[in-house]
Coordinates of C-alpha atoms and ligand atoms in Angstrom, one line a residue:
X1 CA 11.0 25.7 -28.9
X2 CA 9.8 27.9 -26.0
X3 CA 6.5 27.7 -24.2
X4 CA 5.8 24.1 -24.7
X5 CA 2.7 22.5 -23.1
X6 CA 3.9 19.0 -22.1
X7 CA 1.6 16.3 -20.9
X8 CA 3.5 13.8 -18.7
X9 CA 1.5 10.7 -17.9
X10 CA 2.4 8.6 -14.8
X11 CA 4.3 11.5 -13.2
X12 CA 3.5 10.5 -9.7
X13 CA 5.3 7.1 -10.1
X14 CA 8.9 6.2 -9.8
X15 CA 10.5 7.3 -13.1
X16 CA 7.8 9.8 -13.9
X17 CA 8.5 11.8 -10.7
X18 CA 12.2 12.2 -11.6
X19 CA 11.3 13.2 -15.1
X20 CA 8.8 15.8 -13.9
X21 CA 11.3 17.3 -11.3
X22 CA 13.9 17.6 -14.0
X23 CA 11.6 19.3 -16.6
X24 CA 9.9 21.7 -14.0
X25 CA 13.3 22.8 -12.6
X26 CA 15.1 23.1 -15.9
X27 CA 12.5 24.6 -18.3
X28 CA 10.6 27.5 -16.6
X29 CA 9.1 28.5 -20.0
X30 CA 7.4 25.1 -20.4
X31 CA 4.3 24.1 -18.6
X32 CA 4.3 20.5 -17.3
X33 CA 0.9 18.8 -16.8
X34 CA 1.1 15.6 -14.8
X35 CA -1.8 13.2 -15.5
X36 CA -1.8 10.3 -13.0
X37 CA -4.5 8.0 -11.7
X38 CA -2.7 7.6 -8.4
X39 CA -2.9 3.8 -8.4
X40 CA -1.0 1.9 -5.6
X41 CA 2.2 2.9 -7.5
X42 CA 1.5 6.7 -7.7
X43 CA 2.4 8.8 -4.8
X44 CA 2.0 12.6 -4.7
X45 CA 4.6 12.7 -1.9
X46 CA 7.2 12.0 -4.7
X47 CA 6.7 15.5 -6.0
X48 CA 6.3 17.5 -2.9
X49 CA 9.2 19.7 -3.7
X50 CA 7.8 20.9 -7.1
X51 CA 4.1 20.8 -6.4
X52 CA 3.7 24.5 -6.0
X53 CA 5.9 25.5 -9.0
X54 CA 4.2 27.9 -11.4
X55 CA 5.0 25.8 -14.4
X56 CA 3.5 22.6 -13.0
X57 CA -0.1 21.3 -12.7
X58 CA -1.4 18.0 -11.5
X59 CA -4.5 16.3 -12.9
X60 CA -5.8 13.1 -11.3
X61 CA -7.2 10.9 -14.0
X62 CA -7.1 7.6 -15.7
X63 CA -5.7 7.2 -19.2
X64 CA -8.3 4.4 -19.9
X65 CA -11.0 7.1 -19.6
X66 CA -11.4 8.1 -23.2
X67 CA -13.8 11.0 -22.5
X68 CA -11.5 12.5 -19.9
X69 CA -8.5 12.2 -22.2
X70 CA -10.3 13.8 -25.1
X71 CA -11.5 16.7 -22.8
X72 CA -8.0 17.3 -21.4
X73 CA -6.5 17.5 -24.9
X74 CA -9.1 19.9 -26.2
X75 CA -8.9 22.1 -23.1
X76 CA -5.1 22.2 -22.7
X77 CA -3.9 21.6 -26.3
X78 CA -0.8 19.7 -25.3
X79 CA 1.9 20.0 -28.0
X80 CA 3.9 17.2 -26.6
X81 CA 3.3 14.0 -24.6
X82 CA 5.8 12.0 -22.6
X83 CA 3.9 8.8 -21.8
X84 CA 5.1 6.9 -18.8
X85 CA 1.8 5.8 -17.2
X86 CA 1.7 2.0 -17.0
X87 CA 1.1 -1.0 -14.9
X88 CA 4.8 -1.8 -14.5
X89 CA 5.3 -4.9 -12.3
X90 CA 5.9 -8.3 -14.0
X91 CA 4.6 -10.3 -11.0
X92 CA 1.4 -8.4 -10.9
X93 CA 0.9 -8.9 -14.7
X94 CA 1.1 -12.7 -14.1
X95 CA -1.8 -12.4 -11.6
X96 CA -3.9 -9.9 -13.5
X97 CA -3.0 -9.6 -17.2
X98 CA -6.2 -7.7 -18.1
X99 CA -5.2 -4.7 -15.9
X100 CA -2.1 -4.4 -18.1
X101 CA -4.0 -4.6 -21.3
X102 CA -6.3 -1.9 -20.1
X103 CA -3.7 0.7 -19.0
X104 CA -0.8 -0.2 -21.2
X105 CA -2.5 -0.9 -24.5
X106 CA -6.0 0.8 -24.4
X107 CA -4.7 3.8 -22.3
X108 CA -1.9 4.3 -24.9
X109 CA -4.3 4.2 -27.8
X110 CA -6.6 6.7 -26.1
X111 CA -3.7 9.1 -25.8
X112 CA -2.6 8.5 -29.4
X113 CA -6.1 9.1 -30.7
X114 CA -6.6 12.3 -28.7
X115 CA -3.2 13.6 -29.9
X116 CA -3.9 12.7 -33.5
X117 CA -7.4 14.2 -33.5
X118 CA -6.4 17.4 -31.8
X119 CA -3.6 18.2 -34.3
X120 CA -5.4 16.7 -37.2
X121 CA -2.3 16.3 -39.4
X122 CA -0.8 19.7 -38.5
X123 CA 2.1 18.1 -36.5
X124 CA 4.8 20.8 -36.8
X125 CA 6.7 21.1 -33.5
X126 CA 4.6 18.3 -32.0
X127 CA 5.9 15.1 -30.3
X128 CA 4.5 12.0 -28.8
X129 CA 7.3 10.4 -26.8
X130 CA 6.5 6.8 -25.6
X131 CA 8.6 5.4 -22.8
X132 CA 9.1 1.6 -23.1
X133 CA 11.2 -1.2 -21.7
X134 CA 13.9 -3.6 -22.9
X135 CA 11.6 -6.4 -21.8
X136 CA 9.8 -6.2 -25.2
X137 CA 12.9 -7.9 -26.7
X138 CA 12.4 -11.1 -24.6
X139 CA 15.4 -12.8 -23.1
X140 CA 19.1 -13.2 -23.9
X141 CA 21.3 -16.2 -23.4
X142 CA 24.8 -15.8 -21.9
X143 CA 26.0 -13.8 -24.9
X144 CA 24.8 -10.7 -26.9
X145 CA 23.1 -7.4 -26.3
X146 CA 19.7 -5.9 -27.2
X147 CA 20.1 -3.4 -30.0
X148 CA 17.4 -1.2 -31.5
X149 CA 17.2 -3.8 -34.3
X150 CA 16.5 -6.8 -32.0
X151 CA 13.1 -8.4 -32.8
X152 CA 10.3 -8.1 -30.3
X153 CA 9.8 -11.4 -28.4
X154 CA 8.0 -10.6 -25.1
X155 CA 7.5 -13.3 -22.6
X156 CA 5.3 -11.9 -19.8
X157 CA 1.8 -10.3 -19.9
X158 CA 3.6 -7.0 -18.9
X159 CA 6.1 -7.1 -21.7
X160 CA 3.5 -8.3 -24.2
X161 CA 1.4 -5.2 -23.3
X162 CA 4.3 -2.9 -23.6
X163 CA 5.3 -4.4 -26.9
X164 CA 1.8 -4.0 -28.2
X165 CA 1.8 -0.3 -27.1
X166 CA 5.1 0.2 -28.9
X167 CA 3.6 -1.3 -32.1
X168 CA 0.6 1.0 -31.9
X169 CA 2.8 4.1 -31.5
X170 CA 4.8 3.0 -34.6
X171 CA 1.7 2.2 -36.5
X172 CA 0.2 5.7 -35.8
X173 CA 3.5 7.1 -37.1
X174 CA 3.2 5.1 -40.3
X175 CA -0.5 5.4 -40.9
X176 CA -1.2 9.0 -39.7
X177 CA 2.3 10.5 -39.8
X178 CA 2.0 11.0 -36.0
X179 CA 5.4 12.4 -34.8
X180 CA 6.8 9.9 -32.3
X181 CA 9.9 8.7 -30.6
X182 CA 10.3 5.6 -28.4
X183 CA 12.9 4.6 -25.9
X184 CA 13.4 1.1 -24.4
X185 CA 15.2 1.2 -21.1
X186 CA 16.7 -1.4 -18.8
X187 CA 16.0 -1.9 -15.1
X188 CA 15.9 1.4 -13.1
X189 CA 16.8 1.8 -9.5
X190 CA 17.0 4.8 -7.1
X191 CA 14.9 6.9 -4.8
X192 CA 11.0 6.7 -4.8
X193 CA 10.8 3.2 -6.3
X194 CA 7.8 1.2 -5.0
X195 CA 9.1 -1.6 -2.7
X196 CA 7.6 -4.4 -4.8
X197 CA 10.6 -4.2 -7.2
X198 CA 13.8 -6.1 -6.3
X199 CA 16.1 -3.4 -4.8
X200 CA 13.6 -1.3 -2.7
X201 CA 11.8 -4.5 -1.6
X202 CA 15.1 -6.0 -0.3
X203 CA 16.2 -2.7 1.3
X204 CA 12.9 -2.7 3.2
X205 CA 13.2 -6.3 4.2
X206 CA 16.8 -5.9 5.3
X207 CA 15.8 -3.0 7.5
X208 CA 13.1 -5.1 9.1
X209 CA 15.4 -8.3 9.2
X210 CA 12.8 -10.1 7.0
X211 CA 13.7 -12.9 4.5
X212 CA 15.0 -11.8 1.1
X213 CA 13.1 -13.9 -1.5
X214 CA 15.4 -14.6 -4.4
X215 CA 13.6 -16.2 -7.3
X216 CA 15.0 -19.6 -8.6
X217 CA 18.8 -19.9 -8.3
X218 CA 19.4 -16.1 -8.4
X219 CA 21.5 -16.4 -11.6
X220 CA 19.2 -14.1 -13.6
X221 CA 20.9 -11.0 -15.0
X222 CA 19.7 -7.5 -15.3
X223 CA 21.3 -4.3 -16.6
X224 CA 20.8 -1.6 -13.9
X225 CA 20.5 2.2 -14.5
X226 CA 20.2 4.9 -11.9
X227 CA 16.8 6.5 -12.3
X228 CA 18.2 10.1 -12.5
X229 CA 20.3 9.0 -15.5
X230 CA 17.2 7.7 -17.2
X231 CA 15.5 11.1 -16.6
X232 CA 18.5 12.8 -18.2
X233 CA 18.3 10.4 -21.2
X234 CA 14.6 11.1 -21.6
X235 CA 15.3 14.9 -21.6
X236 CA 18.0 14.4 -24.2
X237 CA 15.8 12.3 -26.4
X238 CA 12.9 14.6 -26.1
X239 CA 14.9 17.6 -27.2
X240 CA 17.5 16.1 -29.6
X241 CA 16.1 13.0 -31.3
X242 CA 14.9 12.9 -34.9
X243 CA 11.3 11.8 -35.4
X244 CA 10.4 8.2 -35.6
X245 CA 13.6 7.0 -33.9
X246 CA 14.0 4.4 -31.2
X247 CA 16.7 4.5 -28.6
X248 CA 17.8 1.8 -26.2
X249 CA 18.9 3.1 -22.8
X250 CA 21.0 1.0 -20.4
X251 CA 23.5 1.3 -17.6
X252 CA 26.4 -0.6 -19.2
X253 CA 26.0 -2.5 -16.0
X254 CA 25.1 -6.2 -16.0
X255 CA 24.9 -8.0 -12.8
X256 CA 23.4 -11.3 -11.6
X257 CA 20.6 -11.0 -9.1
X258 CA 22.4 -13.0 -6.4
X259 CA 25.6 -10.9 -6.7
X260 CA 23.5 -7.7 -6.6
X261 CA 21.7 -8.9 -3.5
X262 CA 25.0 -9.8 -1.7
X263 CA 26.4 -6.4 -2.6
X264 CA 23.3 -4.7 -1.2
X265 CA 23.4 -6.8 2.0
X266 CA 27.0 -5.7 2.7
X267 CA 26.3 -2.0 2.0
X268 CA 23.3 -2.2 4.3
X269 CA 25.2 -4.0 7.1
X270 CA 27.8 -1.2 7.0
X271 CA 25.2 1.6 7.1
X272 CA 23.1 -0.1 9.8
X273 CA 26.2 -0.9 11.9
X274 CA 25.5 -4.6 11.7
X275 CA 28.2 -7.2 11.5
X276 CA 29.1 -7.9 7.8
X277 CA 27.3 -11.1 6.9
X278 CA 24.2 -10.5 9.0
X279 CA 21.9 -9.5 6.1
X280 CA 23.2 -12.2 3.7
X281 CA 21.7 -14.7 6.2
X282 CA 18.3 -13.4 5.2
X283 CA 18.7 -14.6 1.6
X284 CA 16.0 -17.2 0.9
X285 CA 15.7 -19.0 -2.4
X286 CA 12.0 -19.2 -3.4
X287 CA 9.9 -20.6 -6.2
X288 CA 10.9 -19.0 -9.6
X289 CA 8.8 -16.4 -11.4
X290 CA 6.9 -18.2 -14.3
X291 CA 8.4 -17.3 -17.7
X292 CA 11.3 -15.6 -15.9
X293 CA 13.6 -13.9 -18.5
X294 CA 17.1 -15.1 -18.0
X295 CA 19.1 -12.1 -19.0
X296 CA 18.7 -8.5 -20.2
X297 CA 21.6 -6.4 -21.4
X298 CA 21.4 -3.3 -23.5
X299 CA 23.7 -2.0 -26.3
X300 CA 23.3 1.8 -25.5
X301 CA 25.8 2.9 -28.1
X302 CA 23.3 4.6 -30.3
X303 CA 22.2 7.1 -27.7
X304 CA 25.8 7.6 -26.6
X305 CA 27.0 8.3 -30.1
X306 CA 24.0 10.3 -31.4
X307 CA 23.1 12.3 -28.4
X308 CA 26.2 12.2 -26.2
X309 CA 24.3 10.6 -23.3
X310 CA 26.0 8.3 -20.8
X311 CA 25.3 7.3 -17.2
X312 CA 26.7 9.7 -14.6
X313 CA 27.2 7.3 -11.7
X314 CA 28.7 3.8 -11.3
X315 CA 26.5 1.1 -9.9
X316 CA 28.3 1.2 -6.5
X317 CA 27.7 5.0 -6.3
X318 CA 24.1 4.7 -7.3
X319 CA 23.4 1.8 -4.9
X320 CA 24.9 3.7 -2.0
X321 CA 22.9 6.8 -2.9
X322 CA 19.7 4.7 -3.1
X323 CA 20.2 3.0 0.2
X324 CA 20.9 6.4 1.9
X325 CA 17.7 7.8 0.4
X326 CA 15.6 4.9 1.8
X327 CA 17.3 5.1 5.2
X328 CA 16.7 8.9 5.3
X329 CA 13.1 8.5 4.1
X330 CA 11.8 5.8 6.4
X331 CA 8.4 7.6 6.7
X332 CA 8.0 7.4 2.9
X333 CA 8.7 3.7 3.0
X334 CA 6.3 3.1 5.9
X335 CA 3.5 5.1 4.2
X336 CA 3.7 3.1 1.0
X337 CA 4.1 -0.3 2.7
X338 CA 1.0 0.1 4.7
X339 CA -2.5 -0.8 3.5
X340 CA -3.2 -2.9 0.5
X341 CA 0.5 -3.5 -0.2
X342 CA 0.7 -5.7 2.9
X343 CA -1.9 -8.1 1.5
X344 CA -0.2 -8.2 -1.9
X345 CA 3.1 -9.1 -0.2
X346 CA 1.5 -11.8 2.0
X347 CA -0.4 -13.4 -0.9
X348 CA 2.6 -13.3 -3.4
X349 CA 5.4 -14.4 -1.2
X350 CA 3.7 -16.4 1.5
X351 CA 6.6 -15.5 3.8
Ligands
NAD1 P1 5.5 2.9 -11.6 O1 4.6 1.7 -11.5 O2 6.4 3.4 -10.5 O3 4.5 4.2 -11.9 C1 3.5 4.2 -12.8 C2 2.6 5.4 -12.6 O4 1.6 5.4 -13.6 C3 2.0 5.6 -11.3 O5 2.1 6.9 -10.8 C4 0.6 5.2 -11.5 O6 -0.3 5.9 -10.6 C5 0.4 5.7 -12.9 N1 -0.7 4.9 -13.6 C6 -0.9 3.6 -13.7 N2 -2.0 3.3 -14.3 C7 -2.5 4.5 -14.7 C8 -3.7 4.8 -15.5 N3 -4.5 3.9 -16.0 N4 -3.9 6.2 -15.8 C9 -3.0 7.1 -15.3 N5 -2.0 6.8 -14.5 C10 -1.7 5.5 -14.3 O7 6.3 2.8 -12.9 P2 7.8 3.2 -13.3 O8 8.7 2.1 -12.8 O9 8.0 4.6 -12.9 O10 7.7 3.1 -14.9 C11 7.3 4.2 -15.7 C12 7.3 3.8 -17.1 O11 8.6 3.4 -17.5 C13 6.4 2.6 -17.5 O12 5.9 2.8 -18.8 C14 7.4 1.4 -17.6 O13 6.9 0.4 -18.5 C15 8.6 2.1 -18.1 N6 9.9 1.5 -17.7 C16 10.2 1.2 -16.4 C17 11.4 0.7 -16.0 C18 11.8 0.3 -14.6 O14 12.8 -0.3 -14.3 N7 11.0 0.7 -13.6 C19 12.4 0.4 -17.0 C20 12.0 0.7 -18.3 C21 10.8 1.2 -18.7
DAU2 O1 14.0 -4.2 -17.7 C1 13.1 -3.2 -17.4 C2 12.0 -3.6 -16.5 O2 12.6 -3.8 -15.2 C3 10.8 -2.7 -16.4 O3 10.2 -2.6 -17.6 C4 9.8 -3.1 -15.3 O4 8.8 -2.1 -15.2 C5 10.6 -3.2 -14.0 O5 9.7 -3.7 -13.0 C6 11.8 -4.2 -14.2 O6 11.3 -5.5 -14.4 P1 12.0 -6.8 -13.7 O7 11.1 -7.9 -13.6 O8 13.4 -7.1 -14.2 O9 12.2 -6.1 -12.2 P2 12.0 -6.7 -10.7 O10 12.6 -5.7 -9.8 O11 10.6 -7.2 -10.5 O12 13.0 -8.0 -10.7 C7 14.4 -7.8 -11.0 C8 15.0 -9.2 -10.9 O13 14.9 -9.7 -9.6 C9 14.2 -10.3 -11.8 O14 15.2 -11.2 -12.3 C10 13.3 -11.0 -10.8 C11 14.1 -10.9 -9.5 N1 13.4 -10.9 -8.2 C12 12.4 -9.9 -8.1 C13 11.6 -9.8 -7.0 C14 10.6 -8.7 -6.9 C15 13.6 -11.7 -7.2 O15 14.5 -12.6 -7.3 N2 12.8 -11.6 -6.1 C16 11.9 -10.7 -5.9 O16 11.2 -10.7 -4.9

């Protein structure tokens, strides 16, 4: 379909900015509206290269503001929504669950209501695409993979809020025939990720020769996906999925935190011309995250078989590209680690 009016929420954040860049550059006949509250995680610098594109508009606003959302839908008449805006950091959700309830649950319901009321049952060529996480499935033991049929079993306030929002999206599909798709993705990494998450935090600390706080024994496992491959998957699902489908997205790439951290340390030592082993000395085992999920691993065979999607880079290629980006964009890193981030870091890590 040509001339779509797509509302992307959370487009100034990490994944959202890569999604926006891809859509703006690839689909000149679409208009992409980016609605973002610019919380600590939203950064207009992430989109500097597309901000003047004719098919792109930025709106600063909060998805918890019901009146604003209703006004935007009636003024712009979005035919599609790609909903990424969220509070996204597990550690922050442990400190302040209500912020996650407000944005991730209430904010999602505001968008669903506005979309439902605008189109009032006439949903032809309309789509509400909800971006979710593999964390809704809870934790795995040493064996097995999350499939689209795995039962929801969230363990953190963050994952409980995302699970709830997924349920609401499905419920609106059943109750009001709202046309939706949902995808549940594993851990992303890459350029523009806020340095509270493992990889960018540790890159930042290695540059500054600060301790690398590994939670517990470091034997927790995640399945890592390069963010640009997630953006490609979102594009594919948006354009090719049947309605009311769920897709799991993953990197086919499980690694224990401690092994990842050691790999990162060695890459950084090489790039910073430090003696190999220097950064590994910064590894510091700290108190574990409460309710820490032991292992996530995605069975991404459905998206591979149905839509022909697969990751384009290996973990080693992606990690090298990521480190290069952070080293080349030191100013970006300095800008986001100034201000209130410093007090969060001090309070959380006490390091
Ligand atoms: P992020 O924290 O980097 O960005 C979130 C964005 O949402 C920011 O730009 C922020 O300003 C905006 N936002 C937050 N609250 C808002 C509100 N009330 N109104 C409007 N905008 C608001 O997050 P991310 O890592 O890019 O994640 C994006 C989405 O993808 C989230 O829904 C997350 O649950 C999901 N996800 C993330 C990962 C991952 O590894 N990062 C993996 C799977 C799924
Ligand atoms: O799986 C998808 C999820 O991945 C997304 O839904 C979340 O938005 C995203 O934040 C991410 O959640 P995680 O909790 O897995 O990511 P994080 O980078 O916070 O942590 C990755 C692993 O590293 C996890 O096992 C905790 C550990 N860790 C993290 C930090 C920040 C540490 O050992 N030390 C740290 O300082």
